[in-house]
Amino acid sequence: MTILGKAVLAELQRVGVEGDLDRIEKILLDAGVSSTASRGVPARLRVRRLHVTGTKHYSENVDRNAESAEMKTEPIRLDWTPGNSVNGVGSAANLRGKSSVLHLTMWALTGRSHLQADVISWVDHVYAEFQVDDILLIVDFDVDDITPFGKVEQQLTSGGRAVLGEFAGEAEFESVMGSVMLERLRLDTISVFSNGIETEHAWPSYASALTVHADMLDPIIGNENTLKTRIMQMFVGTRWAAIDAQVATASNSLRYKRDTHKNTQRSVAPRSTVARRQAEERVAAAKKALAEFDPEEPDVDTVFALTSAASDRAREAHSLSLQLMNADTAAAEVRAQLRAEELRQQAAVEDAVARRLFNGMVPTVCPRCSTKIGAERYASEPTTHECSLCLHELDLDEHLENADPVTDDSGDENLNESQREEENEDPVDPLAALRAAVTEAEQGVATLREMHRAVEIRRHESEDAATKARDKINSARARFNVELELARAQSVLDTLRDAVEVQALAPSSDEEDIVLRTASTITKKWVKDDQEPLLLSVSAMIAGLARQFGATNIASVNLKGNGNMSVVKGGAETTYSRLTTGEKLRIKLATVIALIKLGHRDGVGRHPGLLFVDSPAAEEVPEADLKIMLEAMSSVADDTDMQIVVATTHGPMLSAVLPKSNLLVATGTDFVW
């Protein structure tokens, strides 16, 4: 049971709305609303040391008409130990590093750098010490190619150090510093919901409010108008400020979602009929396409078997093709041998004819009667076996039988017994043997050709069967895609059919909206009741400090709960936004110091009591007035637990007002660091 939950239930019952406490507290919990609140107790933050090393690159060329400037380098040896009360960082000229000291300090304090790129490139190492109440925190990091790498440590009472976090890069650096500082300064993150986006502002937003820039005076508190109310509430110390911010963020988020849903309904409704008709046509087209497919599922094992069989037939056909080619070659060789033998025997017959007839002489006339013998008769002797003179048939067999056989020069004595037996066997007719071999070879070729033709037929049949099987697989895949399209189309159609019912449902119930709105009303009232007396005290302090800072015509101010301010100046009422820039600077400084002073006096608020003031004389503040402001700030700081750092080009004036131990001032054209 929580205080806020009970208050919401009581308020609902008061206006006649039924409610359940458990349900109310669950809605608040789900919305990220804390259950309890406590008054802020300030923690004191101080800068104790800043040590920076590196190499500075600069030019002292004062001739603006020169084509180029002569660059110089110089080691950086910044070792600054600011004290309590007011500290001065000054120089006699601009661009001498006074603002960079503040930026380097804030870089070490927040992990977020606002230094120029060239200045960061000069830095090699940064060592900083910060004190939160009695705890000393050490931030130690190197800078490599403008990227920080280092760690955050806490000094222990035993003398050692505990590492609180390490970082490599800007994002990790900022995250580590945020977790370390928020916890120790007892600050809550500030949730803001704007334009549909919920943003959590953490330590960098608080830290930016610790600096008063002369050129950023529009927000009275901090440097962002969107956060001025929340930061003011946190610094004033109202107990329910953080929870009021959580409730407002949750309520605005819920309202944004509901408005977005309603706008979506209005934009979708005119198109719902057309969209539904298109979805129905899509479903019909998918069903028609699905009907064209064979519903039978293909057997994958059968497809693989048919593919394997086709491969086997192809290998078999290839093997027979090789055998057929070899058989064709062998038959061609046998036919060539037969032709050679036939030519050899023909030549032998012609030779026998020639030997028979005058040992190869060619007669041209008859030796008795001198009758001429024609070339035709002579040429026909090898074929007709008739003498071209007397036309008598030639007895060639006897001549061939009596022809001398070809013998080896070594004689019969060199023949072995097996050779003699072979000579005694019946002679083999080579022509008949070759003709038989040709016949056998051609029969073998014909057999192989027939076998190859049969295998080719089987191969084509197997390949056709495998192709048809694969086509079934592809068809099944295409059918699956159509089935998927049908399922998607049907899903869209079902969604559109239920659109009216779905659109009638809000993204969250009215119950959540009622609970959050009621909680917001309650927390706003609690915040107002809590901060009104505090704001009255702060407003009186602001007017008094503004007059001490030189704005003597300021009669009174009224700091409001929304972060705005009304001012009575010279007898007329005006607003902060209508003041001159010099008056704004004085009022803004007075406001921050008043918040710190209130926290110190009453033990409330969350301002850590650290303030940086950058170039106050840049905005219509003469040196004499700046001196009055510094003297007044020193007086207040001595009475109040705070640390103020003022950076200005009025270095001599700083030296005249502040003690030497609180000064970091460069003279002439010298650099601060």
JSON list of C-alpha atoms in Angstrom, two decimals, residues 180-363:
[
{"chain": "A", "resi": 180, "resn": "VAL", "atom": "CA", "xyz": [28.71, 7.88, -10.24]},
{"chain": "A", "resi": 181, "resn": "MET", "atom": "CA", "xyz": [27.45, 11.44, -9.80]},
{"chain": "A", "resi": 182, "resn": "LEU", "atom": "CA", "xyz": [23.66, 10.93, -9.78]},
{"chain": "A", "resi": 183, "resn": "GLU", "atom": "CA", "xyz": [23.86, 8.41, -6.95]},
{"chain": "A", "resi": 184, "resn": "ARG", "atom": "CA", "xyz": [26.23, 10.48, -4.80]},
{"chain": "A", "resi": 185, "resn": "LEU", "atom": "CA", "xyz": [24.43, 13.79, -5.37]},
{"chain": "A", "resi": 186, "resn": "ARG", "atom": "CA", "xyz": [21.05, 12.13, -4.69]},
{"chain": "A", "resi": 187, "resn": "LEU", "atom": "CA", "xyz": [19.59, 13.31, -8.00]},
{"chain": "A", "resi": 188, "resn": "ASP", "atom": "CA", "xyz": [16.80, 11.57, -9.94]},
{"chain": "A", "resi": 189, "resn": "THR", "atom": "CA", "xyz": [16.59, 11.30, -13.72]},
{"chain": "A", "resi": 190, "resn": "ILE", "atom": "CA", "xyz": [14.06, 13.67, -15.27]},
{"chain": "A", "resi": 191, "resn": "SER", "atom": "CA", "xyz": [11.57, 12.02, -17.65]},
{"chain": "A", "resi": 192, "resn": "VAL", "atom": "CA", "xyz": [10.05, 14.21, -20.36]},
{"chain": "A", "resi": 193, "resn": "PHE", "atom": "CA", "xyz": [7.56, 13.06, -23.01]},
{"chain": "A", "resi": 194, "resn": "SER", "atom": "CA", "xyz": [7.42, 15.24, -26.12]},
{"chain": "A", "resi": 195, "resn": "ASN", "atom": "CA", "xyz": [6.28, 14.61, -29.72]},
{"chain": "A", "resi": 196, "resn": "GLY", "atom": "CA", "xyz": [5.77, 10.92, -29.11]},
{"chain": "A", "resi": 197, "resn": "ILE", "atom": "CA", "xyz": [9.23, 10.37, -27.63]},
{"chain": "A", "resi": 198, "resn": "GLU", "atom": "CA", "xyz": [10.06, 9.77, -23.97]},
{"chain": "A", "resi": 199, "resn": "THR", "atom": "CA", "xyz": [13.46, 11.15, -23.00]},
{"chain": "A", "resi": 200, "resn": "GLU", "atom": "CA", "xyz": [15.32, 10.69, -19.74]},
{"chain": "A", "resi": 201, "resn": "HIS", "atom": "CA", "xyz": [17.57, 13.62, -18.81]},
{"chain": "A", "resi": 202, "resn": "ALA", "atom": "CA", "xyz": [20.32, 12.65, -16.42]},
{"chain": "A", "resi": 203, "resn": "TRP", "atom": "CA", "xyz": [23.58, 14.05, -15.07]},
{"chain": "A", "resi": 204, "resn": "PRO", "atom": "CA", "xyz": [24.70, 16.16, -18.11]},
{"chain": "A", "resi": 205, "resn": "SER", "atom": "CA", "xyz": [21.42, 18.11, -17.93]},
{"chain": "A", "resi": 206, "resn": "TYR", "atom": "CA", "xyz": [21.92, 18.84, -14.24]},
{"chain": "A", "resi": 207, "resn": "ALA", "atom": "CA", "xyz": [25.59, 19.71, -14.79]},
{"chain": "A", "resi": 208, "resn": "SER", "atom": "CA", "xyz": [24.74, 22.17, -17.57]},
{"chain": "A", "resi": 209, "resn": "ALA", "atom": "CA", "xyz": [22.55, 24.01, -15.04]},
{"chain": "A", "resi": 210, "resn": "LEU", "atom": "CA", "xyz": [25.64, 24.55, -12.88]},
{"chain": "A", "resi": 211, "resn": "THR", "atom": "CA", "xyz": [27.05, 26.99, -15.45]},
{"chain": "A", "resi": 212, "resn": "VAL", "atom": "CA", "xyz": [25.78, 30.50, -16.19]},
{"chain": "A", "resi": 213, "resn": "HIS", "atom": "CA", "xyz": [26.81, 31.54, -19.70]},
{"chain": "A", "resi": 214, "resn": "ALA", "atom": "CA", "xyz": [26.57, 35.20, -20.59]},
{"chain": "A", "resi": 215, "resn": "ASP", "atom": "CA", "xyz": [25.17, 34.32, -24.02]},
{"chain": "A", "resi": 216, "resn": "MET", "atom": "CA", "xyz": [22.56, 31.77, -22.75]},
{"chain": "A", "resi": 217, "resn": "LEU", "atom": "CA", "xyz": [20.31, 33.77, -20.43]},
{"chain": "A", "resi": 218, "resn": "ASP", "atom": "CA", "xyz": [16.77, 32.97, -21.66]},
{"chain": "A", "resi": 219, "resn": "PRO", "atom": "CA", "xyz": [16.00, 30.11, -19.21]},
{"chain": "A", "resi": 220, "resn": "ILE", "atom": "CA", "xyz": [16.01, 31.34, -15.62]},
{"chain": "A", "resi": 221, "resn": "ILE", "atom": "CA", "xyz": [17.18, 27.94, -14.38]},
{"chain": "A", "resi": 222, "resn": "GLY", "atom": "CA", "xyz": [19.68, 25.96, -16.44]},
{"chain": "A", "resi": 223, "resn": "ASN", "atom": "CA", "xyz": [20.21, 26.28, -20.17]},
{"chain": "A", "resi": 224, "resn": "GLU", "atom": "CA", "xyz": [17.17, 24.47, -21.62]},
{"chain": "A", "resi": 225, "resn": "ASN", "atom": "CA", "xyz": [13.64, 25.92, -21.57]},
{"chain": "A", "resi": 226, "resn": "THR", "atom": "CA", "xyz": [12.09, 22.45, -21.75]},
{"chain": "A", "resi": 227, "resn": "LEU", "atom": "CA", "xyz": [13.76, 21.43, -18.49]},
{"chain": "A", "resi": 228, "resn": "LYS", "atom": "CA", "xyz": [13.68, 24.66, -16.49]},
{"chain": "A", "resi": 229, "resn": "THR", "atom": "CA", "xyz": [10.55, 23.69, -14.50]},
{"chain": "A", "resi": 230, "resn": "ARG", "atom": "CA", "xyz": [11.76, 20.20, -13.60]},
{"chain": "A", "resi": 231, "resn": "ILE", "atom": "CA", "xyz": [15.28, 21.32, -12.70]},
{"chain": "A", "resi": 232, "resn": "MET", "atom": "CA", "xyz": [13.89, 24.16, -10.58]},
{"chain": "A", "resi": 233, "resn": "GLN", "atom": "CA", "xyz": [11.64, 21.72, -8.71]},
{"chain": "A", "resi": 234, "resn": "MET", "atom": "CA", "xyz": [14.57, 19.39, -8.06]},
{"chain": "A", "resi": 235, "resn": "PHE", "atom": "CA", "xyz": [16.85, 22.23, -6.92]},
{"chain": "A", "resi": 236, "resn": "VAL", "atom": "CA", "xyz": [14.12, 23.78, -4.72]},
{"chain": "A", "resi": 237, "resn": "GLY", "atom": "CA", "xyz": [13.71, 20.42, -3.04]},
{"chain": "A", "resi": 238, "resn": "THR", "atom": "CA", "xyz": [10.00, 19.61, -3.39]},
{"chain": "A", "resi": 239, "resn": "ARG", "atom": "CA", "xyz": [9.40, 16.02, -2.34]},
{"chain": "A", "resi": 240, "resn": "TRP", "atom": "CA", "xyz": [7.00, 14.98, -5.10]},
{"chain": "A", "resi": 241, "resn": "ALA", "atom": "CA", "xyz": [8.69, 16.74, -8.02]},
{"chain": "A", "resi": 242, "resn": "ALA", "atom": "CA", "xyz": [10.32, 13.61, -9.46]},
{"chain": "A", "resi": 243, "resn": "ILE", "atom": "CA", "xyz": [7.15, 11.51, -9.08]},
{"chain": "A", "resi": 244, "resn": "ASP", "atom": "CA", "xyz": [5.05, 14.30, -10.61]},
{"chain": "A", "resi": 245, "resn": "ALA", "atom": "CA", "xyz": [7.38, 14.19, -13.62]},
{"chain": "A", "resi": 246, "resn": "GLN", "atom": "CA", "xyz": [6.98, 10.40, -13.85]},
{"chain": "A", "resi": 247, "resn": "VAL", "atom": "CA", "xyz": [3.17, 10.64, -13.70]},
{"chain": "A", "resi": 248, "resn": "ALA", "atom": "CA", "xyz": [3.09, 13.43, -16.29]},
{"chain": "A", "resi": 249, "resn": "THR", "atom": "CA", "xyz": [5.33, 11.43, -18.64]},
{"chain": "A", "resi": 250, "resn": "ALA", "atom": "CA", "xyz": [3.18, 8.29, -18.29]},
{"chain": "A", "resi": 251, "resn": "SER", "atom": "CA", "xyz": [-0.07, 10.25, -18.77]},
{"chain": "A", "resi": 252, "resn": "ASN", "atom": "CA", "xyz": [1.26, 12.15, -21.81]},
{"chain": "A", "resi": 253, "resn": "SER", "atom": "CA", "xyz": [2.55, 8.91, -23.33]},
{"chain": "A", "resi": 254, "resn": "LEU", "atom": "CA", "xyz": [-0.83, 7.22, -22.87]},
{"chain": "A", "resi": 255, "resn": "ARG", "atom": "CA", "xyz": [-2.67, 10.22, -24.31]},
{"chain": "A", "resi": 256, "resn": "TYR", "atom": "CA", "xyz": [-0.30, 10.30, -27.30]},
{"chain": "A", "resi": 257, "resn": "LYS", "atom": "CA", "xyz": [-0.89, 6.62, -28.02]},
{"chain": "A", "resi": 258, "resn": "ARG", "atom": "CA", "xyz": [-4.66, 7.05, -27.86]},
{"chain": "A", "resi": 259, "resn": "ASP", "atom": "CA", "xyz": [-4.59, 10.12, -30.12]},
{"chain": "A", "resi": 260, "resn": "THR", "atom": "CA", "xyz": [-2.36, 8.31, -32.57]},
{"chain": "A", "resi": 261, "resn": "HIS", "atom": "CA", "xyz": [-4.74, 5.36, -32.56]},
{"chain": "A", "resi": 262, "resn": "LYS", "atom": "CA", "xyz": [-7.73, 7.61, -33.24]},
{"chain": "A", "resi": 263, "resn": "ASN", "atom": "CA", "xyz": [-5.93, 9.33, -36.11]},
{"chain": "A", "resi": 264, "resn": "THR", "atom": "CA", "xyz": [-5.07, 5.92, -37.52]},
{"chain": "A", "resi": 265, "resn": "GLN", "atom": "CA", "xyz": [-8.74, 4.92, -37.32]},
{"chain": "A", "resi": 266, "resn": "ARG", "atom": "CA", "xyz": [-9.82, 8.03, -39.21]},
{"chain": "A", "resi": 267, "resn": "SER", "atom": "CA", "xyz": [-7.21, 7.53, -41.92]},
{"chain": "A", "resi": 268, "resn": "VAL", "atom": "CA", "xyz": [-7.85, 3.80, -42.32]},
{"chain": "A", "resi": 269, "resn": "ALA", "atom": "CA", "xyz": [-11.67, 3.83, -42.34]},
{"chain": "A", "resi": 270, "resn": "PRO", "atom": "CA", "xyz": [-12.19, 5.37, -45.84]},
{"chain": "A", "resi": 271, "resn": "ARG", "atom": "CA", "xyz": [-9.84, 2.79, -47.34]},
{"chain": "A", "resi": 272, "resn": "SER", "atom": "CA", "xyz": [-11.16, -0.28, -45.51]},
{"chain": "A", "resi": 273, "resn": "THR", "atom": "CA", "xyz": [-13.78, -1.25, -48.15]},
{"chain": "A", "resi": 274, "resn": "VAL", "atom": "CA", "xyz": [-11.32, -1.02, -51.04]},
{"chain": "A", "resi": 275, "resn": "ALA", "atom": "CA", "xyz": [-8.67, -2.90, -49.08]},
{"chain": "A", "resi": 276, "resn": "ARG", "atom": "CA", "xyz": [-11.10, -5.68, -48.21]},
{"chain": "A", "resi": 277, "resn": "ARG", "atom": "CA", "xyz": [-12.20, -6.09, -51.85]},
{"chain": "A", "resi": 278, "resn": "GLN", "atom": "CA", "xyz": [-8.55, -6.26, -52.94]},
{"chain": "A", "resi": 279, "resn": "ALA", "atom": "CA", "xyz": [-7.85, -8.87, -50.26]},
{"chain": "A", "resi": 280, "resn": "GLU", "atom": "CA", "xyz": [-10.80, -10.99, -51.41]},
{"chain": "A", "resi": 281, "resn": "GLU", "atom": "CA", "xyz": [-9.57, -10.82, -55.02]},
{"chain": "A", "resi": 282, "resn": "ARG", "atom": "CA", "xyz": [-6.11, -11.84, -53.86]},
{"chain": "A", "resi": 283, "resn": "VAL", "atom": "CA", "xyz": [-7.52, -14.87, -52.02]},
{"chain": "A", "resi": 284, "resn": "ALA", "atom": "CA", "xyz": [-9.60, -15.91, -55.05]},
{"chain": "A", "resi": 285, "resn": "ALA", "atom": "CA", "xyz": [-6.59, -15.64, -57.38]},
{"chain": "A", "resi": 286, "resn": "ALA", "atom": "CA", "xyz": [-4.49, -17.77, -55.04]},
{"chain": "A", "resi": 287, "resn": "LYS", "atom": "CA", "xyz": [-7.19, -20.47, -54.82]},
{"chain": "A", "resi": 288, "resn": "LYS", "atom": "CA", "xyz": [-7.52, -20.55, -58.62]},
{"chain": "A", "resi": 289, "resn": "ALA", "atom": "CA", "xyz": [-3.76, -20.94, -59.04]},
{"chain": "A", "resi": 290, "resn": "LEU", "atom": "CA", "xyz": [-3.70, -23.70, -56.43]},
{"chain": "A", "resi": 291, "resn": "ALA", "atom": "CA", "xyz": [-6.41, -25.69, -58.25]},
{"chain": "A", "resi": 292, "resn": "GLU", "atom": "CA", "xyz": [-4.17, -25.99, -61.32]},
{"chain": "A", "resi": 293, "resn": "PHE", "atom": "CA", "xyz": [-1.58, -28.05, -59.45]},
{"chain": "A", "resi": 294, "resn": "ASP", "atom": "CA", "xyz": [-1.52, -31.84, -59.06]},
{"chain": "A", "resi": 295, "resn": "PRO", "atom": "CA", "xyz": [-2.47, -32.53, -55.44]},
{"chain": "A", "resi": 296, "resn": "GLU", "atom": "CA", "xyz": [-0.42, -35.73, -55.37]},
{"chain": "A", "resi": 297, "resn": "GLU", "atom": "CA", "xyz": [2.76, -35.39, -53.40]},
{"chain": "A", "resi": 298, "resn": "PRO", "atom": "CA", "xyz": [5.91, -36.56, -55.25]},
{"chain": "A", "resi": 299, "resn": "ASP", "atom": "CA", "xyz": [7.93, -39.49, -53.83]},
{"chain": "A", "resi": 300, "resn": "VAL", "atom": "CA", "xyz": [11.39, -38.08, -53.31]},
{"chain": "A", "resi": 301, "resn": "ASP", "atom": "CA", "xyz": [12.96, -41.55, -53.00]},
{"chain": "A", "resi": 302, "resn": "THR", "atom": "CA", "xyz": [11.47, -42.52, -56.38]},
{"chain": "A", "resi": 303, "resn": "VAL", "atom": "CA", "xyz": [12.87, -39.34, -57.92]},
{"chain": "A", "resi": 304, "resn": "PHE", "atom": "CA", "xyz": [16.32, -40.17, -56.60]},
{"chain": "A", "resi": 305, "resn": "ALA", "atom": "CA", "xyz": [16.05, -43.79, -57.85]},
{"chain": "A", "resi": 306, "resn": "LEU", "atom": "CA", "xyz": [15.01, -42.67, -61.36]},
{"chain": "A", "resi": 307, "resn": "THR", "atom": "CA", "xyz": [17.81, -40.15, -61.48]},
{"chain": "A", "resi": 308, "resn": "SER", "atom": "CA", "xyz": [20.30, -42.82, -60.41]},
{"chain": "A", "resi": 309, "resn": "ALA", "atom": "CA", "xyz": [18.98, -45.27, -63.06]},
{"chain": "A", "resi": 310, "resn": "ALA", "atom": "CA", "xyz": [19.32, -42.62, -65.76]},
{"chain": "A", "resi": 311, "resn": "SER", "atom": "CA", "xyz": [22.89, -42.07, -64.69]},
{"chain": "A", "resi": 312, "resn": "ASP", "atom": "CA", "xyz": [23.62, -45.84, -64.84]},
{"chain": "A", "resi": 313, "resn": "ARG", "atom": "CA", "xyz": [22.13, -46.10, -68.36]},
{"chain": "A", "resi": 314, "resn": "ALA", "atom": "CA", "xyz": [24.22, -43.15, -69.46]},
{"chain": "A", "resi": 315, "resn": "ARG", "atom": "CA", "xyz": [27.41, -44.80, -68.19]},
{"chain": "A", "resi": 316, "resn": "GLU", "atom": "CA", "xyz": [26.45, -48.10, -69.88]},
{"chain": "A", "resi": 317, "resn": "ALA", "atom": "CA", "xyz": [25.76, -46.36, -73.20]},
{"chain": "A", "resi": 318, "resn": "HIS", "atom": "CA", "xyz": [29.08, -44.55, -72.94]},
{"chain": "A", "resi": 319, "resn": "SER", "atom": "CA", "xyz": [30.92, -47.84, -72.30]},
{"chain": "A", "resi": 320, "resn": "LEU", "atom": "CA", "xyz": [29.28, -49.54, -75.31]},
{"chain": "A", "resi": 321, "resn": "SER", "atom": "CA", "xyz": [30.02, -46.50, -77.44]},
{"chain": "A", "resi": 322, "resn": "LEU", "atom": "CA", "xyz": [33.72, -46.88, -76.62]},
{"chain": "A", "resi": 323, "resn": "GLN", "atom": "CA", "xyz": [33.59, -50.65, -77.42]},
{"chain": "A", "resi": 324, "resn": "LEU", "atom": "CA", "xyz": [31.81, -49.95, -80.72]},
{"chain": "A", "resi": 325, "resn": "MET", "atom": "CA", "xyz": [34.41, -47.39, -81.66]},
{"chain": "A", "resi": 326, "resn": "ASN", "atom": "CA", "xyz": [37.23, -49.86, -80.91]},
{"chain": "A", "resi": 327, "resn": "ALA", "atom": "CA", "xyz": [35.46, -52.65, -82.87]},
{"chain": "A", "resi": 328, "resn": "ASP", "atom": "CA", "xyz": [34.97, -50.30, -85.85]},
{"chain": "A", "resi": 329, "resn": "THR", "atom": "CA", "xyz": [38.68, -49.49, -85.75]},
{"chain": "A", "resi": 330, "resn": "ALA", "atom": "CA", "xyz": [39.66, -53.20, -85.58]},
{"chain": "A", "resi": 331, "resn": "ALA", "atom": "CA", "xyz": [37.32, -54.10, -88.49]},
{"chain": "A", "resi": 332, "resn": "ALA", "atom": "CA", "xyz": [38.78, -51.29, -90.58]},
{"chain": "A", "resi": 333, "resn": "GLU", "atom": "CA", "xyz": [42.27, -52.63, -89.90]},
{"chain": "A", "resi": 334, "resn": "VAL", "atom": "CA", "xyz": [41.26, -56.18, -90.96]},
{"chain": "A", "resi": 335, "resn": "ARG", "atom": "CA", "xyz": [39.63, -54.86, -94.16]},
{"chain": "A", "resi": 336, "resn": "ALA", "atom": "CA", "xyz": [42.81, -52.93, -94.91]},
{"chain": "A", "resi": 337, "resn": "GLN", "atom": "CA", "xyz": [44.88, -56.12, -94.46]},
{"chain": "A", "resi": 338, "resn": "LEU", "atom": "CA", "xyz": [42.49, -58.04, -96.78]},
{"chain": "A", "resi": 339, "resn": "ARG", "atom": "CA", "xyz": [42.82, -55.36, -99.43]},
{"chain": "A", "resi": 340, "resn": "ALA", "atom": "CA", "xyz": [46.60, -55.42, -99.09]},
{"chain": "A", "resi": 341, "resn": "GLU", "atom": "CA", "xyz": [46.66, -59.23, -99.50]},
{"chain": "A", "resi": 342, "resn": "GLU", "atom": "CA", "xyz": [44.40, -59.04, -102.55]},
{"chain": "A", "resi": 343, "resn": "LEU", "atom": "CA", "xyz": [46.69, -56.47, -104.13]},
{"chain": "A", "resi": 344, "resn": "ARG", "atom": "CA", "xyz": [49.73, -58.57, -103.26]},
{"chain": "A", "resi": 345, "resn": "GLN", "atom": "CA", "xyz": [48.29, -61.67, -104.89]},
{"chain": "A", "resi": 346, "resn": "GLN", "atom": "CA", "xyz": [47.19, -59.67, -107.96]},
{"chain": "A", "resi": 347, "resn": "ALA", "atom": "CA", "xyz": [50.74, -58.36, -108.28]},
{"chain": "A", "resi": 348, "resn": "ALA", "atom": "CA", "xyz": [52.08, -61.93, -108.02]},
{"chain": "A", "resi": 349, "resn": "VAL", "atom": "CA", "xyz": [49.79, -63.06, -110.89]},
{"chain": "A", "resi": 350, "resn": "GLU", "atom": "CA", "xyz": [50.90, -60.16, -113.05]},
{"chain": "A", "resi": 351, "resn": "ASP", "atom": "CA", "xyz": [54.50, -60.99, -112.27]},
{"chain": "A", "resi": 352, "resn": "ALA", "atom": "CA", "xyz": [53.95, -64.64, -113.24]},
{"chain": "A", "resi": 353, "resn": "VAL", "atom": "CA", "xyz": [52.38, -63.56, -116.52]},
{"chain": "A", "resi": 354, "resn": "ALA", "atom": "CA", "xyz": [55.32, -61.33, -117.24]},
{"chain": "A", "resi": 355, "resn": "ARG", "atom": "CA", "xyz": [57.83, -64.07, -116.47]},
{"chain": "A", "resi": 356, "resn": "ARG", "atom": "CA", "xyz": [55.85, -66.56, -118.52]},
{"chain": "A", "resi": 357, "resn": "LEU", "atom": "CA", "xyz": [55.84, -64.26, -121.50]},
{"chain": "A", "resi": 358, "resn": "PHE", "atom": "CA", "xyz": [59.44, -63.60, -122.43]},
{"chain": "A", "resi": 359, "resn": "ASN", "atom": "CA", "xyz": [60.40, -62.88, -118.87]},
{"chain": "A", "resi": 360, "resn": "GLY", "atom": "CA", "xyz": [58.38, -59.75, -118.83]},
{"chain": "A", "resi": 361, "resn": "MET", "atom": "CA", "xyz": [59.13, -58.51, -122.39]},
{"chain": "A", "resi": 362, "resn": "VAL", "atom": "CA", "xyz": [56.49, -56.44, -124.11]},
{"chain": "A", "resi": 363, "resn": "PRO", "atom": "CA", "xyz": [56.11, -57.54, -127.80]}
]
